[in-house]
Amino acid sequence: MKNEEFDFQSLESRPIADFTEQAYLDYSMYVVLDRALPHLCDGLKPVQRRIIYAMSELGLSASSKHKKSARTVGDVIGKFHPHGDSACYEAMVHMAQPFSYRYPIVDGQGNWGSPDDPKSFAAMRYTESKLRPYAATLLSELAQGTTDWQPNFDGTLKEPLLLPARLPNVLLNGASGIAVGMSTDIAPHNMREVVSACIKLLDAPKTTLEELCDLVKGPDYPSGGEIINSEEELRHIYATGNGSVRMRGVYTFEDGNIVVSELPYQISPGKILEQIAAQMRLKKLPMVDDLRDESDHECAIRIVIIPRSNRVDKEALMSHLFATTDLEKTARVNFNVIGLDGKPRVMDLRSMLKAWLSFRLDTVTRRLQFRLDRVEQRLHQLEGLLVAFLNIDEVIAIIRKYDEPKPVLMKRFEISNLQAEAILELKLRHLAKLEEMKIEGEQKELAKEQKHLAGILGSKAKLVRLIREELRADVEKYGDDRRSVIVDRPVAKAIDETQLVPSEPVTVVLSERGFARSAKGHEVDPTQLSYKSGDGFLASALGKSNQNAVFLDSRGKAYSSMAHTLPSARGQGEPLAGRFRPADGAQFRSVMTGDPDQRYVLASSAGYGFVGKLEDFYSRNKAGKSVLSVPKGATVVPACAVEPGEECWLASVSNEGRLLIFSLEELPELARGKGNKILSIPPKRVVAGEEFMVCMVILVGDDVLRVHCGERTMSLKPADQEHYIGQRGRRGALLSKNYRKVTRLSVLIKE
């Protein structure tokens, strides 16, 4: 068979950039309009609208029996929404959860999830559902010509473009969704407040936003809780359509315990329990003795926090929990909806209410006009029927004589096609005299209704009054009290970590290779601890577990960490290089701890130093804080704690065995810097590494100074120390010949 040549000229040629751009725009518009954003008029997304309509078509009204949810989902995806059944069922479940929807639309029977886990609902083959009474506000006017219809996805059925909502459902139940390049987060509101604002706008169309905010106080979440935004913040949200709402749980005191009964919107009790329990495991809540979850069918949320004693400040404890757990949560607000023109936009409260009232005005007008048309049509038919009754014998004769009596009847009695059709469909039993009286009575009633409808349609004031009365009737039937209380609360503050950690004496130990650990007690001899191979003791500091430990590196930078976070001395410590970010080549050389006002002597091996307060060395930066200026060729020597209220002396020694002791009062107190000269060492010898200050120690009263030279130790009593006392910044006196290679200085511990 001969191959036919393909006609490439018939193909459309387009740049791939243009094609992909158009394809992506089409997809984006589909997601925005047909999936993610709710419509202002009924406050529903397409899948929600189709679920509600399909349930009404199945006869699942509030007064009917429940039916399997799988039946509903099957109808929805088979007739109107050709997407996944799980996503459709999840949307249906969401509309049935009283903790998710302020005014639930679906009435579920079975396991429909819980506040602790909203997605723990049973499969659709197990649950049953029907519509709640509130759904009537969306569906009751559907068959009254109030909405436009469109073909379903395969063109075999019709579905409503919008549901004729009698209430502003978009604000009552809110919505959330993410589209392409935009999202929406509309908070739920109280029906009585929103409808009162609508009525206010109906009565006075020039009502300002501030006046509306006097009626709509703020969002009203189904889970209750407290809204702690200020009045100005809430008004800013309603003026711009954007912002955030801060919510808190509600708690009471019962028998000395704290009972949490309400949580912020979409926060599960399980998450709160987990967060509090995690702090208790880390010993960050020593004032809490126990935690219980007593939630049940009667009390959906009941979390009991048991303080350790009656002396615990419960208000401070709750303030800490608000600051550190989801007991206080911020919810985003973004009034992004599809407007009356079919375009998405962010709207303020006044614009939303006015647009919805415009929709409602149009809906009621269409409903009344639809009814008026039906009334006039029926009156027209009744006129024809009366003609037939007045000439019943002639009508019967025409019907019996002619094969097609309709045109004959129309010509003989000058009636319309509709009237002739009504006469022909008349049953013989309706030819009685009593039936003629019924027609006349029906005519009078319909004429009265016609006049009433025409009067309303012809007067905007009457139309507005009708809408107002219907809104009030619906509020009376479905409205309820506010659940989320709006209160002014102080800012939550977390309790200082130092107050949460038990105050226990500890010894913080630093090794030569920069490993740190914390040993319990002050009687520990850090030189006798176990160290890694090639490592050994460098420095230690006495403090408490709830105090900051400050480490100095060889470049004079300080790093802070809570003492209780350091590993136990049972091990060999943790490398500080993994906890902080020291500069390349920097080594940790000193450790300090104690109260913030504890004074320490900081010095470099070049022989310069100063006295400073510990709080001046604190740093939250992992890269450290520059404290001590270290000259070229020098490093940092271990710092010394200054005994408060005592006359202190500073003893320093060089690698050549020169020891100098002088009064600490001669050394200045600084927050940072190089300091003053402690021990005189020629700068050239420091740079060359030939001479340097090895260490220093504080002496008080009759302390005995111990000089360590490897394994050998020499003790200098106060009388022996006098030979080495001099003015600050001198060279110092040489130690005995066998004790000049000093490794460290210490003070003999008194028994």
Short mmCIF file of N, CA and C in Angstrom, two decimals, residues 179 343 421 480 505:
data_model
loop_
_atom_site.label_atom_id
_atom_site.label_comp_id
_atom_site.label_asym_id
_atom_site.label_seq_id
_atom_site.Cartn_x
_atom_site.Cartn_y
_atom_site.Cartn_z
N ALA A 179 -5.69 28.89 46.05
CA ALA A 179 -5.78 28.82 44.59
C ALA A 179 -4.39 29.06 44.00
N LYS A 343 -15.43 37.76 39.32
CA LYS A 343 -13.98 37.94 39.46
C LYS A 343 -13.59 37.89 40.92
N GLU A 421 -55.83 24.48 25.63
CA GLU A 421 -55.18 23.27 26.15
C GLU A 421 -55.74 22.92 27.53
N ASP A 480 -28.21 32.22 67.16
CA ASP A 480 -27.83 31.83 68.51
C ASP A 480 -26.89 32.87 69.09
N PRO A 505 23.16 23.26 92.94
CA PRO A 505 24.58 23.59 92.74
C PRO A 505 25.23 22.68 91.71
#
